[in-house]
Coordinates of C-alpha atoms in Angstrom, one line a residue:
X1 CA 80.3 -69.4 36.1
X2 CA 78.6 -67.2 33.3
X3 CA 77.3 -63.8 34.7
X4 CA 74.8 -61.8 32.6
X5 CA 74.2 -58.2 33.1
X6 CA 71.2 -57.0 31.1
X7 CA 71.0 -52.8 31.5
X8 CA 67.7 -51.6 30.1
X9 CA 66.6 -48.1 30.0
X10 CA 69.6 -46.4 31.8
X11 CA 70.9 -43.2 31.6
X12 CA 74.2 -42.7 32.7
X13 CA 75.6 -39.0 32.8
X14 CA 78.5 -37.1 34.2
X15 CA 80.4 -39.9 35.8
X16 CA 84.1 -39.6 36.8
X17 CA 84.5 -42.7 38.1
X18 CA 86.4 -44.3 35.7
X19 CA 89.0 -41.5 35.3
X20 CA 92.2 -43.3 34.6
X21 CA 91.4 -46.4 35.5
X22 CA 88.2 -47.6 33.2
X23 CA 84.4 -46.9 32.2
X24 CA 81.1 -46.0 34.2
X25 CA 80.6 -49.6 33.4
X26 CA 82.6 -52.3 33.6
X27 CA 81.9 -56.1 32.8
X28 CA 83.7 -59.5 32.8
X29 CA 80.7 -61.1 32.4
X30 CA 78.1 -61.4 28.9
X31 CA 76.6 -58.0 28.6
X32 CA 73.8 -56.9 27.0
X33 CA 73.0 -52.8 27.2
X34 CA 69.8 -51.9 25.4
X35 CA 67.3 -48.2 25.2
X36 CA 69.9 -46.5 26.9
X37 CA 71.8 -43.1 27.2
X38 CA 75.2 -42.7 27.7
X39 CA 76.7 -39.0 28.2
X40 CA 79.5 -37.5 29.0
X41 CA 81.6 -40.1 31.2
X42 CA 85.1 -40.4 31.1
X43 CA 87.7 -43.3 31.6
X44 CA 91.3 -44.4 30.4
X45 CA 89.5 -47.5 29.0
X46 CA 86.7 -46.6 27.9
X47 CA 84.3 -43.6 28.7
X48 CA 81.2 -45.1 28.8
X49 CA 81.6 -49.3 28.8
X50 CA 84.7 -51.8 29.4
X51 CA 84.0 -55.4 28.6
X52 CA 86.6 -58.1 28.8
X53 CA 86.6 -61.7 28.6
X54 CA 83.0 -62.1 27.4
X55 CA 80.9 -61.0 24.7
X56 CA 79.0 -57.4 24.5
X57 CA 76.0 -56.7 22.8
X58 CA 74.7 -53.3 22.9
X59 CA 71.5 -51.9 21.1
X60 CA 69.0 -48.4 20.7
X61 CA 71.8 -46.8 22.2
X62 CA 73.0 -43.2 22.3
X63 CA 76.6 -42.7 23.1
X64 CA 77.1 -38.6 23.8
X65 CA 80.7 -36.7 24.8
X66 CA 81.7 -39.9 26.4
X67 CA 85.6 -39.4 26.7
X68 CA 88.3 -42.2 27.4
X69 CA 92.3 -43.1 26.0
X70 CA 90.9 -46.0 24.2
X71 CA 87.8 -46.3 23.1
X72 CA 86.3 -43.1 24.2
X73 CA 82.8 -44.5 24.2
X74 CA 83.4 -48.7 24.1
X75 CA 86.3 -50.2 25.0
X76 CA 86.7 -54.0 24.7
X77 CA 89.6 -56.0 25.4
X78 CA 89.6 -59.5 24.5
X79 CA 85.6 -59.5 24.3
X80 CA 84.8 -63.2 22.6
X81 CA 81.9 -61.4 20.2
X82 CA 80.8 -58.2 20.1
X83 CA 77.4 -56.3 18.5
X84 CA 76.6 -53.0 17.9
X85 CA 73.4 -52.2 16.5
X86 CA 71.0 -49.0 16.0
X87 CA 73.0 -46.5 17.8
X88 CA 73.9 -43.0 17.5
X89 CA 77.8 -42.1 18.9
X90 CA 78.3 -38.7 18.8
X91 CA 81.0 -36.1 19.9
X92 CA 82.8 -38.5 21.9
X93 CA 86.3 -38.8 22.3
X94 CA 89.5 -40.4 22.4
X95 CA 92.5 -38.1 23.8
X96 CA 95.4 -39.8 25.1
X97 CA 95.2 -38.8 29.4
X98 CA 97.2 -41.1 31.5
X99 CA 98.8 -42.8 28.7
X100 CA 101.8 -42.3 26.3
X101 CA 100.5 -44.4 23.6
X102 CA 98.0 -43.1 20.8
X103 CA 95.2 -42.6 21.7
X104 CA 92.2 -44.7 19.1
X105 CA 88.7 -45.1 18.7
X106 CA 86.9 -42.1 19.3
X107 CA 83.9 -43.8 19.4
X108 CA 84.8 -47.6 19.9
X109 CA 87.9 -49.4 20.6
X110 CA 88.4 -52.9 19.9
X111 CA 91.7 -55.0 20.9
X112 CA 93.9 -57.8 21.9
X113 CA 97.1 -58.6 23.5
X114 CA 99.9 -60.3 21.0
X115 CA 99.4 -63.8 22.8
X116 CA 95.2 -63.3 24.1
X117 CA 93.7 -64.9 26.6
X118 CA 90.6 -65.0 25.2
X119 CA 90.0 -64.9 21.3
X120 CA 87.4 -62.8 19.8
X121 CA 85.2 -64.7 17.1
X122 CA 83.2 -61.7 16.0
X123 CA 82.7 -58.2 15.6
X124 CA 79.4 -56.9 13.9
X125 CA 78.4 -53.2 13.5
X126 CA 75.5 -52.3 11.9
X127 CA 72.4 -50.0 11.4
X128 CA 74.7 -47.2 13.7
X129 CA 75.5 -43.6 12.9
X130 CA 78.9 -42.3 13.9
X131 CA 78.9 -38.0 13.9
X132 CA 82.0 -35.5 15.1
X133 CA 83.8 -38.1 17.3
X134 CA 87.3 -37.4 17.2
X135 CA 90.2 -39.7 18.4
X136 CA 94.3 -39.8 17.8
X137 CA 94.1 -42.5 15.2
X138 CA 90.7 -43.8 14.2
X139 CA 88.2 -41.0 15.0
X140 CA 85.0 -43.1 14.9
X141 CA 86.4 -47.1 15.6
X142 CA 89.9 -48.7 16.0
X143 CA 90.7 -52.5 15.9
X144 CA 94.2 -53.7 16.9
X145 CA 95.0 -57.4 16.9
X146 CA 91.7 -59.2 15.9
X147 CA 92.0 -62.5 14.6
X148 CA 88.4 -62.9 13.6
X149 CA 86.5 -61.0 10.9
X150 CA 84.9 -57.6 11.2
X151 CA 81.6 -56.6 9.6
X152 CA 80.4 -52.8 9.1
X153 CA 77.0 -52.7 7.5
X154 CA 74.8 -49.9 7.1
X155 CA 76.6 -47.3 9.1
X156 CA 77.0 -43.4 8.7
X157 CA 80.4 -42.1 9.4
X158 CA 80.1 -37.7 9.4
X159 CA 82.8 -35.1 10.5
X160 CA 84.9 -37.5 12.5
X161 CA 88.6 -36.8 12.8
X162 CA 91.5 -39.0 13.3
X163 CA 94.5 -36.7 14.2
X164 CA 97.3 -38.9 13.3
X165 CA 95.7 -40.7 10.8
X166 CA 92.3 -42.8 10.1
X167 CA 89.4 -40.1 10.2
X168 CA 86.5 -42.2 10.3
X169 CA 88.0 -46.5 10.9
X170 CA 91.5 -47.3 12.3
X171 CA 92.5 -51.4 11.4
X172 CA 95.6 -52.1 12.6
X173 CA 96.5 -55.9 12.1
X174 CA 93.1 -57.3 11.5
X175 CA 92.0 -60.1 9.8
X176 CA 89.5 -59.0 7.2
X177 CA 87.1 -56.6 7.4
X178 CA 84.4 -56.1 5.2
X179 CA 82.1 -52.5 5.0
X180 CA 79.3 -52.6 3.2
X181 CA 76.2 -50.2 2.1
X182 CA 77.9 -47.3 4.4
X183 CA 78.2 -43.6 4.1
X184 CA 81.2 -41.5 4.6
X185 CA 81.5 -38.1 4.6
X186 CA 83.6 -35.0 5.1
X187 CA 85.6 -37.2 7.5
X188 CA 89.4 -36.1 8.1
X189 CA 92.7 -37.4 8.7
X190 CA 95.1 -34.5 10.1
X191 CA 98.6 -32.9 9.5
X192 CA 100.6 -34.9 7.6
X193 CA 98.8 -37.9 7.9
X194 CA 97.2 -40.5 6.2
X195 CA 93.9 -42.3 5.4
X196 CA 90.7 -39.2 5.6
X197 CA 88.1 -42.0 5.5
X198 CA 89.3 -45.4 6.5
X199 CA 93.1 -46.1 7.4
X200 CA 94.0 -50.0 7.1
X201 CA 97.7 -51.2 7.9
X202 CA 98.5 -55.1 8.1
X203 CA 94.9 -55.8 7.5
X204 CA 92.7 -56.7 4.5
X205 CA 89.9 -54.5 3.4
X206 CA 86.5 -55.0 1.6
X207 CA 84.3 -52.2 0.6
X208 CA 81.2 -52.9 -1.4
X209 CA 78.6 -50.4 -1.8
X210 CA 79.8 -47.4 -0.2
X211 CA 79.7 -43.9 -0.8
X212 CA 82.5 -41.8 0.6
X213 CA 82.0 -38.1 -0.1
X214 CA 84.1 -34.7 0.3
X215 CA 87.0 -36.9 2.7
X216 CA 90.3 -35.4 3.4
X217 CA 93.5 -36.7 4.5
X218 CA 96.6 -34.2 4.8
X219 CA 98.9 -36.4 3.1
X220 CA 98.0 -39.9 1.1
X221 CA 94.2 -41.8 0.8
X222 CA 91.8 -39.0 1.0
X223 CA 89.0 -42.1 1.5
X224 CA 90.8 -44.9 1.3
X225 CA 94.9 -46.2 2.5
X226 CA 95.5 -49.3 2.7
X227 CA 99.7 -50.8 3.3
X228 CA 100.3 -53.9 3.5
X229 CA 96.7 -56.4 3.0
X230 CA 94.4 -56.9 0.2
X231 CA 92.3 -54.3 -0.5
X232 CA 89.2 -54.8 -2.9
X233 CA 86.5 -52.0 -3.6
X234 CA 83.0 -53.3 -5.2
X235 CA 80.1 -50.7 -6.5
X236 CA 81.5 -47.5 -4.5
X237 CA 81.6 -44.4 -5.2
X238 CA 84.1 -41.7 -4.7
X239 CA 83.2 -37.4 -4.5
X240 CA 84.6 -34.8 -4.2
X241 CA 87.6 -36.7 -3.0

């Protein structure tokens, strides 16, 4: 059985709900969330939206002080494709309650098992702004375990801050993931730590067209660091670095 939930024109505010357990929504079904308004909700797996098992698409959103362990506003586990278009995340959170492992993805949070269930086939983000979200590792969006490719296209990445490392994009055994016509700026990795911009380990990394700007990481890749995948950068540019 297929279930769709379609949520249009919903504002969801202030919920506790999913404290330590999971978002202020939660699907196993396709999802599609569009013209909405998500603010402060909080969650272990994700603040504001947990989808497993099925794809997510989400659209015209605003995603506000949402706060979650993973994923602070999107979580999504084993989700088979995922879109996230023309949305504004801002000053939302990932901080590690109820869990002893890192807390990622300030903003989004995308991950597998090591054996999954269900495979994800694609992860597009585009068109979306990403401003002052702040996370563990990854202070805008982490990926951990994605077979598939991932595509970032047109996307502003401001003041976000990955404590441990990865101030704006965390990849963490990825496939490929390709960034493209994006800005990046005055993002920050933190003490001793690596990657101010965009943090890649075990994955491979294309970068075409983008301008990162005035990024800092404490210790190596002020933008850009990249151990152990290919890493090629096309027509980008690099200031105040």
């Amino acid at each position: 059985t297929k279930v769709t939930n379609n949520l249009k024109d919903i504002v969801v505010r202030n919920s506790t709900d999913g404290d330590l357990v999971s978002a202020a929504v939660v699907s196993t079904g396709e999802t599609l969330i569009g013209n909405s308004y998500f603010a402060n909700n909080t969650g272990s797996y994700g603040g504001a939206i947990y989808v497993t098992g099925a794809g997510l698409t989400v659209e015209n959103t605003v995603f506000e002080g949402n706060n979650a362990t993973f994923g602070g506003a999107i979580y999504a586990y084993e989700a088979t494709d995922i879109l996230v278009d023309n949305c504004k995340f801002e000053n939302n959170s990932a901080v590690g309650v109820g869990s002893g492992n890192p807390a990622v993805g300030g903003a989004i949070s995308i991950a597998a098992g090591n054996s999954p269930v269900v495979a994800t086939t694609s992860v597009v983000i585009r068109n979306s702004d990403f401003i002052g979200n702040n996370a563990t590792g990854g202070g805008a969006i982490a990926t951990n375990k994605i077979a598939c490719d991932v595509e970032i296209d047109n996307c502003i990445f401001n003041e976000n801050v990955g404590g441990n490392g990865a101030g704006a994009v965390y990849l963490y055994y990825t496939n490929k993931t390709v960034i493209s016509d994006s800005n990046f700026t005055a993002n920050k990795a933190g003490s001793g730590s690596n990657g101010g911009a965009i943090f890649a380990t075990s994955s491979d990394l294309e970068v075409n067209g983008v301008v990162f700007e005035s990024n800092a990481a404490d210790n190596y890749g002020g933008a850009i660091y990249s151990a152990n995948g290919e890493l090629i950068v096309n027509g980008s540019s690099f200031i105040n670095r």
